[in-house]
Amino acid sequence: MPANITPCSFWKDAPDPRPTRITDDGPSNILMLQNLRDPSTPYFGALKMRQALGDRARLVALDHGGHGAYLANGTACGDRTVTTFLTTGRRPARDVRCADPAAAPHAAGTGLRDNSPGR
């Protein structure tokens, strides 16, 4: 679906030509989840979005590769954080970095707090 515009081609109304503005104005109820080495959506884009959203959002950065980032494709730390948010509505107090023990050296310098188990 993300790479296919077929559903859009059947809309009866023309698209709104105004671009959506991303701002820090609005409810503080956004949780973002991002792999550090995602080939489809680079980490720098998540950082820019996080900055634009301000305190409305929290970013959970996974020291992981690939595009899938939740449940079977992510890390236990990330899965716990997202599941807590989805089931209770509670976000972490600040941005979180979840280390992947097999790839931990790649995360150096991300500037995010490591919330991995045992840290």
CSV table of N, CA and C in Angstrom, one decimal:
chain,number,residue,atom,x,y,z
A,1,MET,N,0.8,-1.2,0.0
A,1,MET,CA,0.0,0.0,0.0
A,1,MET,C,0.8,1.3,0.0
A,2,PRO,N,1.9,1.4,0.8
A,2,PRO,CA,2.6,2.7,0.8
A,2,PRO,C,3.2,3.1,-0.5
A,3,ALA,N,3.5,2.1,-1.4
A,3,ALA,CA,4.1,2.4,-2.7
A,3,ALA,C,3.1,2.3,-3.8
A,4,ASN,N,1.8,2.3,-3.5
A,4,ASN,CA,0.8,2.2,-4.5
A,4,ASN,C,-0.3,3.3,-4.4
A,5,ILE,N,-0.5,4.0,-5.4
A,5,ILE,CA,-1.5,5.1,-5.4
A,5,ILE,C,-2.9,4.7,-5.9
A,6,THR,N,-3.1,3.5,-6.2
A,6,THR,CA,-4.3,3.0,-6.7
A,6,THR,C,-5.6,3.5,-5.9
A,7,PRO,N,-5.6,3.4,-4.6
A,7,PRO,CA,-6.8,3.9,-3.9
A,7,PRO,C,-7.1,5.4,-4.2
A,8,CYS,N,-6.0,6.2,-4.2
A,8,CYS,CA,-6.2,7.6,-4.4
A,8,CYS,C,-6.8,7.9,-5.8
A,9,SER,N,-6.5,7.1,-6.8
A,9,SER,CA,-7.0,7.3,-8.1
A,9,SER,C,-8.5,7.2,-8.3
A,10,PHE,N,-9.2,6.7,-7.3
A,10,PHE,CA,-10.6,6.5,-7.3
A,10,PHE,C,-11.4,7.6,-6.5
A,11,TRP,N,-10.6,8.5,-5.8
A,11,TRP,CA,-11.3,9.5,-5.0
A,11,TRP,C,-12.1,10.4,-6.0
A,12,LYS,N,-13.3,10.8,-5.5
A,12,LYS,CA,-14.2,11.6,-6.3
A,12,LYS,C,-13.8,13.1,-6.2
A,13,ASP,N,-13.2,13.5,-5.1
A,13,ASP,CA,-12.9,14.9,-4.9
A,13,ASP,C,-11.4,15.2,-5.3
A,14,ALA,N,-11.2,16.4,-5.7
A,14,ALA,CA,-9.8,16.8,-6.0
A,14,ALA,C,-9.0,16.9,-4.7
A,15,PRO,N,-7.7,16.7,-4.7
A,15,PRO,CA,-7.0,16.8,-3.5
A,15,PRO,C,-6.9,18.3,-3.1
A,16,ASP,N,-6.7,18.5,-1.8
A,16,ASP,CA,-6.5,19.9,-1.3
A,16,ASP,C,-5.1,20.3,-1.7
A,17,PRO,N,-5.0,21.4,-2.4
A,17,PRO,CA,-3.7,21.8,-2.9
A,17,PRO,C,-2.8,22.4,-1.8
A,18,ARG,N,-3.4,22.8,-0.6
A,18,ARG,CA,-2.6,23.4,0.4
A,18,ARG,C,-1.7,22.3,1.1
A,19,PRO,N,-0.4,22.5,1.3
A,19,PRO,CA,0.4,21.6,2.1
A,19,PRO,C,0.0,21.6,3.6
A,20,THR,N,0.1,20.5,4.2
A,20,THR,CA,-0.1,20.4,5.6
A,20,THR,C,1.1,21.0,6.4
A,21,ARG,N,0.8,21.8,7.3
A,21,ARG,CA,1.9,22.4,8.1
A,21,ARG,C,2.1,21.6,9.4
A,22,ILE,N,3.3,21.2,9.6
A,22,ILE,CA,3.7,20.5,10.8
A,22,ILE,C,4.2,21.5,11.8
A,23,THR,N,3.5,21.6,13.0
A,23,THR,CA,4.0,22.6,14.0
A,23,THR,C,3.9,21.9,15.4
A,24,ASP,N,4.4,22.7,16.3
A,24,ASP,CA,4.3,22.3,17.7
A,24,ASP,C,3.0,22.7,18.4
A,25,ASP,N,2.1,23.1,17.7
A,25,ASP,CA,0.8,23.6,18.2
A,25,ASP,C,-0.2,22.4,18.1
A,26,GLY,N,-0.7,22.0,19.3
A,26,GLY,CA,-1.7,20.9,19.3
A,26,GLY,C,-1.5,20.0,20.5
A,27,PRO,N,-2.2,18.9,20.6
A,27,PRO,CA,-2.1,18.0,21.7
A,27,PRO,C,-0.8,17.3,21.8
A,28,SER,N,-0.3,17.0,23.0
A,28,SER,CA,0.9,16.3,23.2
A,28,SER,C,0.6,14.8,23.3
A,29,ASN,N,0.3,14.2,22.2
A,29,ASN,CA,-0.1,12.8,22.3
A,29,ASN,C,0.5,12.0,21.1
A,30,ILE,N,1.7,12.3,20.7
A,30,ILE,CA,2.4,11.7,19.6
A,30,ILE,C,3.6,10.9,20.0
A,31,LEU,N,3.6,9.6,19.6
A,31,LEU,CA,4.8,8.8,19.8
A,31,LEU,C,5.3,8.4,18.5
A,32,MET,N,6.6,8.7,18.2
A,32,MET,CA,7.2,8.3,17.0
A,32,MET,C,8.2,7.1,17.2
A,33,LEU,N,8.2,6.2,16.3
A,33,LEU,CA,9.1,5.1,16.4
A,33,LEU,C,9.9,5.0,15.1
A,34,GLN,N,11.3,4.9,15.3
A,34,GLN,CA,12.1,5.0,14.1
A,34,GLN,C,13.4,4.1,14.3
A,35,ASN,N,13.7,3.3,13.3
A,35,ASN,CA,14.9,2.5,13.3
A,35,ASN,C,16.1,3.5,12.8
A,36,LEU,N,17.2,3.3,13.5
A,36,LEU,CA,18.4,4.2,13.1
A,36,LEU,C,18.8,3.9,11.7
A,37,ARG,N,18.7,2.7,11.2
A,37,ARG,CA,19.2,2.3,9.9
A,37,ARG,C,18.1,1.8,9.0
A,38,ASP,N,17.0,2.6,8.8
A,38,ASP,CA,15.9,2.3,8.0
A,38,ASP,C,16.2,2.8,6.6
A,39,PRO,N,16.2,1.9,5.6
A,39,PRO,CA,16.6,2.3,4.2
A,39,PRO,C,15.5,3.0,3.5
A,40,SER,N,14.2,2.9,4.0
A,40,SER,CA,13.1,3.6,3.4
A,40,SER,C,12.8,5.0,3.9
A,41,THR,N,13.0,5.1,5.2
A,41,THR,CA,12.7,6.4,5.9
A,41,THR,C,13.9,6.7,6.8
A,42,PRO,N,14.8,7.5,6.3
A,42,PRO,CA,16.1,7.8,7.0
A,42,PRO,C,15.8,8.4,8.4
A,43,TYR,N,16.7,8.1,9.3
A,43,TYR,CA,16.7,8.7,10.7
A,43,TYR,C,16.6,10.2,10.7
A,44,PHE,N,17.4,10.8,9.8
A,44,PHE,CA,17.4,12.3,9.9
A,44,PHE,C,16.1,12.9,9.6
A,45,GLY,N,15.2,12.2,8.8
A,45,GLY,CA,13.9,12.7,8.6
A,45,GLY,C,13.0,12.6,9.9
A,46,ALA,N,13.2,11.6,10.7
A,46,ALA,CA,12.5,11.5,12.0
A,46,ALA,C,13.0,12.6,12.9
A,47,LEU,N,14.3,12.9,12.9
A,47,LEU,CA,14.8,14.0,13.8
A,47,LEU,C,14.2,15.3,13.4
A,48,LYS,N,14.0,15.6,12.1
A,48,LYS,CA,13.4,16.8,11.6
A,48,LYS,C,11.9,16.9,12.0
A,49,MET,N,11.2,15.8,11.9
A,49,MET,CA,9.8,15.7,12.3
A,49,MET,C,9.7,15.9,13.8
A,50,ARG,N,10.5,15.3,14.5
A,50,ARG,CA,10.5,15.4,16.0
A,50,ARG,C,10.7,16.9,16.4
A,51,GLN,N,11.7,17.5,15.7
A,51,GLN,CA,11.9,18.9,16.0
A,51,GLN,C,10.7,19.8,15.7
A,52,ALA,N,10.1,19.5,14.6
A,52,ALA,CA,8.9,20.3,14.2
A,52,ALA,C,7.8,20.2,15.1
A,53,LEU,N,7.6,19.0,15.7
A,53,LEU,CA,6.5,18.7,16.6
A,53,LEU,C,6.7,19.2,18.0
A,54,GLY,N,8.0,19.5,18.3
A,54,GLY,CA,8.3,20.0,19.7
A,54,GLY,C,7.9,19.1,20.8
A,55,ASP,N,7.3,19.6,21.8
A,55,ASP,CA,7.0,18.8,23.0
A,55,ASP,C,5.7,18.0,22.8
A,56,ARG,N,5.1,18.1,21.6
A,56,ARG,CA,3.9,17.3,21.3
A,56,ARG,C,4.3,15.8,21.1
A,57,ALA,N,5.5,15.6,20.9
A,57,ALA,CA,5.9,14.2,20.5
A,57,ALA,C,7.1,13.7,21.3
A,58,ARG,N,7.2,12.4,21.3
A,58,ARG,CA,8.4,11.7,21.8
A,58,ARG,C,8.9,10.8,20.7
A,59,LEU,N,10.2,10.6,20.6
A,59,LEU,CA,10.8,9.8,19.6
A,59,LEU,C,11.4,8.6,20.3
A,60,VAL,N,11.1,7.4,19.8
A,60,VAL,CA,11.7,6.2,20.3
A,60,VAL,C,12.6,5.7,19.1
A,61,ALA,N,13.9,5.8,19.3
A,61,ALA,CA,14.8,5.4,18.3
A,61,ALA,C,15.4,4.1,18.6
A,62,LEU,N,15.3,3.2,17.6
A,62,LEU,CA,15.7,1.8,17.8
A,62,LEU,C,17.1,1.6,17.1
A,63,ASP,N,18.0,1.1,17.8
A,63,ASP,CA,19.3,0.8,17.2
A,63,ASP,C,19.1,-0.5,16.4
A,64,HIS,N,18.5,-0.4,15.2
A,64,HIS,CA,18.1,-1.5,14.5
A,64,HIS,C,18.0,-1.1,13.0
A,65,GLY,N,18.1,-2.1,12.1
A,65,GLY,CA,18.0,-1.8,10.7
A,65,GLY,C,16.6,-2.3,10.2
A,66,GLY,N,16.4,-2.0,8.9
A,66,GLY,CA,15.1,-2.4,8.3
A,66,GLY,C,14.0,-1.4,8.5
A,67,HIS,N,12.9,-1.6,7.8
A,67,HIS,CA,11.8,-0.7,7.8
A,67,HIS,C,10.8,-1.0,8.9
A,68,GLY,N,10.6,-2.3,9.3
A,68,GLY,CA,9.7,-2.6,10.3
A,68,GLY,C,10.3,-2.3,11.7
A,69,ALA,N,9.5,-1.7,12.6
A,69,ALA,CA,10.0,-1.3,13.9
A,69,ALA,C,9.2,-1.7,15.1
A,70,TYR,N,8.1,-2.5,14.9
A,70,TYR,CA,7.3,-2.8,16.0
A,70,TYR,C,7.0,-4.3,16.0
A,71,LEU,N,7.0,-4.9,17.2
A,71,LEU,CA,6.8,-6.3,17.5
A,71,LEU,C,7.9,-7.2,16.9
A,72,ALA,N,7.6,-8.1,16.0
A,72,ALA,CA,8.6,-9.1,15.5
A,72,ALA,C,9.8,-8.4,14.8
A,73,ASN,N,9.6,-7.2,14.4
A,73,ASN,CA,10.7,-6.5,13.6
A,73,ASN,C,11.5,-5.6,14.4
A,74,GLY,N,11.2,-5.3,15.7
A,74,GLY,CA,11.9,-4.2,16.4
A,74,GLY,C,12.7,-4.8,17.6
A,75,THR,N,12.7,-4.1,18.7
A,75,THR,CA,13.5,-4.5,19.9
A,75,THR,C,12.5,-4.6,21.0
A,76,ALA,N,12.9,-5.4,22.0
A,76,ALA,CA,12.0,-5.5,23.2
A,76,ALA,C,11.7,-4.2,23.9
A,77,CYS,N,12.7,-3.3,24.0
A,77,CYS,CA,12.6,-2.0,24.6
A,77,CYS,C,11.6,-1.2,23.8
A,78,GLY,N,11.7,-1.1,22.5
A,78,GLY,CA,10.8,-0.4,21.6
A,78,GLY,C,9.4,-1.0,21.7
A,79,ASP,N,9.3,-2.3,21.6
A,79,ASP,CA,8.0,-2.9,21.7
A,79,ASP,C,7.2,-2.6,23.0
A,80,ARG,N,8.0,-2.6,24.1
A,80,ARG,CA,7.4,-2.3,25.4
A,80,ARG,C,6.9,-0.9,25.4
A,81,THR,N,7.7,0.0,24.9
A,81,THR,CA,7.4,1.5,25.0
A,81,THR,C,6.1,1.7,24.1
A,82,VAL,N,6.1,1.2,22.9
A,82,VAL,CA,4.9,1.4,22.1
A,82,VAL,C,3.7,0.7,22.6
A,83,THR,N,3.8,-0.5,23.1
A,83,THR,CA,2.6,-1.2,23.7
A,83,THR,C,2.1,-0.4,24.9
A,84,THR,N,2.9,0.1,25.7
A,84,THR,CA,2.4,0.9,26.8
A,84,THR,C,1.7,2.1,26.3
A,85,PHE,N,2.2,2.8,25.3
A,85,PHE,CA,1.5,3.9,24.8
A,85,PHE,C,0.2,3.6,24.2
A,86,LEU,N,0.1,2.5,23.4
A,86,LEU,CA,-1.1,2.1,22.8
A,86,LEU,C,-2.2,1.6,23.8
A,87,THR,N,-1.8,1.0,24.9
A,87,THR,CA,-2.7,0.4,25.8
A,87,THR,C,-3.1,1.4,26.9
A,88,THR,N,-2.2,2.4,27.2
A,88,THR,CA,-2.5,3.3,28.3
A,88,THR,C,-2.6,4.8,27.9
A,89,GLY,N,-2.0,5.1,26.8
A,89,GLY,CA,-1.9,6.5,26.4
A,89,GLY,C,-0.7,7.2,27.0
A,90,ARG,N,0.1,6.5,27.8
A,90,ARG,CA,1.2,7.2,28.5
A,90,ARG,C,2.5,7.1,27.5
A,91,ARG,N,3.1,8.3,27.4
A,91,ARG,CA,4.3,8.4,26.6
A,91,ARG,C,5.5,8.4,27.6
A,92,PRO,N,6.7,8.1,27.1
A,92,PRO,CA,7.9,8.3,28.0
A,92,PRO,C,8.0,9.8,28.3
A,93,ALA,N,8.7,10.1,29.4
A,93,ALA,CA,8.9,11.5,29.8
A,93,ALA,C,9.8,12.3,28.8
A,94,ARG,N,10.7,11.6,28.1
A,94,ARG,CA,11.6,12.2,27.1
A,94,ARG,C,11.9,11.2,26.0
A,95,ASP,N,12.5,11.6,25.0
A,95,ASP,CA,12.9,10.7,23.9
A,95,ASP,C,13.7,9.5,24.4
A,96,VAL,N,13.6,8.4,23.8
A,96,VAL,CA,14.2,7.1,24.2
A,96,VAL,C,15.0,6.5,23.1
A,97,ARG,N,16.2,6.0,23.4
A,97,ARG,CA,16.9,5.2,22.4
A,97,ARG,C,17.0,3.7,23.0
A,98,CYS,N,16.6,2.8,22.2
A,98,CYS,CA,16.6,1.4,22.6
A,98,CYS,C,17.7,0.7,21.8
A,99,ALA,N,18.7,0.2,22.6
A,99,ALA,CA,19.9,-0.4,22.0
A,99,ALA,C,19.6,-1.8,21.6
A,100,ASP,N,20.2,-2.2,20.5
A,100,ASP,CA,20.1,-3.6,20.0
A,100,ASP,C,21.5,-4.2,20.4
A,101,PRO,N,21.5,-5.1,21.4
A,101,PRO,CA,22.8,-5.6,21.8
A,101,PRO,C,23.8,-6.1,20.7
A,102,ALA,N,23.2,-6.6,19.6
A,102,ALA,CA,24.1,-7.0,18.5
A,102,ALA,C,24.6,-5.9,17.7
A,103,ALA,N,24.0,-4.7,17.8
A,103,ALA,CA,24.4,-3.5,17.0
A,103,ALA,C,24.7,-2.3,17.8
A,104,ALA,N,24.9,-2.4,19.1
A,104,ALA,CA,25.1,-1.3,20.0
A,104,ALA,C,26.2,-0.3,19.5
A,105,PRO,N,27.4,-0.7,18.9
A,105,PRO,CA,28.4,0.2,18.5
A,105,PRO,C,27.9,1.2,17.5
A,106,HIS,N,26.9,0.9,16.7
A,106,HIS,CA,26.4,1.8,15.6
A,106,HIS,C,25.6,3.0,16.2
A,107,ALA,N,25.2,2.9,17.4
A,107,ALA,CA,24.3,4.0,18.0
A,107,ALA,C,25.1,5.1,18.6
A,108,ALA,N,26.4,5.0,18.7
A,108,ALA,CA,27.2,6.0,19.4
A,108,ALA,C,26.9,7.4,18.8
A,109,GLY,N,26.8,8.4,19.6
A,109,GLY,CA,26.6,9.7,19.1
A,109,GLY,C,25.2,10.1,18.7
A,110,THR,N,24.2,9.3,19.0
A,110,THR,CA,22.8,9.6,18.6
A,110,THR,C,22.3,10.7,19.6
A,111,GLY,N,22.8,10.8,20.8
A,111,GLY,CA,22.4,11.8,21.7
A,111,GLY,C,21.1,11.5,22.4
A,112,LEU,N,20.6,10.3,22.2
A,112,LEU,CA,19.3,9.9,22.9
A,112,LEU,C,19.6,9.0,24.1
A,113,ARG,N,18.8,9.1,25.1
A,113,ARG,CA,19.0,8.3,26.3
A,113,ARG,C,18.7,6.8,26.0
A,114,ASP,N,19.6,5.9,26.5
A,114,ASP,CA,19.4,4.5,26.2
A,114,ASP,C,18.5,3.9,27.3
A,115,ASN,N,17.4,3.4,26.9
A,115,ASN,CA,16.4,2.8,27.8
A,115,ASN,C,16.3,1.3,27.7
A,116,SER,N,17.4,0.7,27.2
A,116,SER,CA,17.4,-0.8,27.0
A,116,SER,C,17.4,-1.4,28.4
A,117,PRO,N,16.9,-2.7,28.4
A,117,PRO,CA,16.9,-3.4,29.7
A,117,PRO,C,18.4,-3.4,30.3
A,118,GLY,N,18.5,-3.2,31.5
A,118,GLY,CA,19.8,-3.3,32.2
A,118,GLY,C,20.6,-2.1,32.0
A,119,ARG,N,20.1,-1.0,31.5
A,119,ARG,CA,20.8,0.3,31.3
A,119,ARG,C,20.4,1.3,32.3
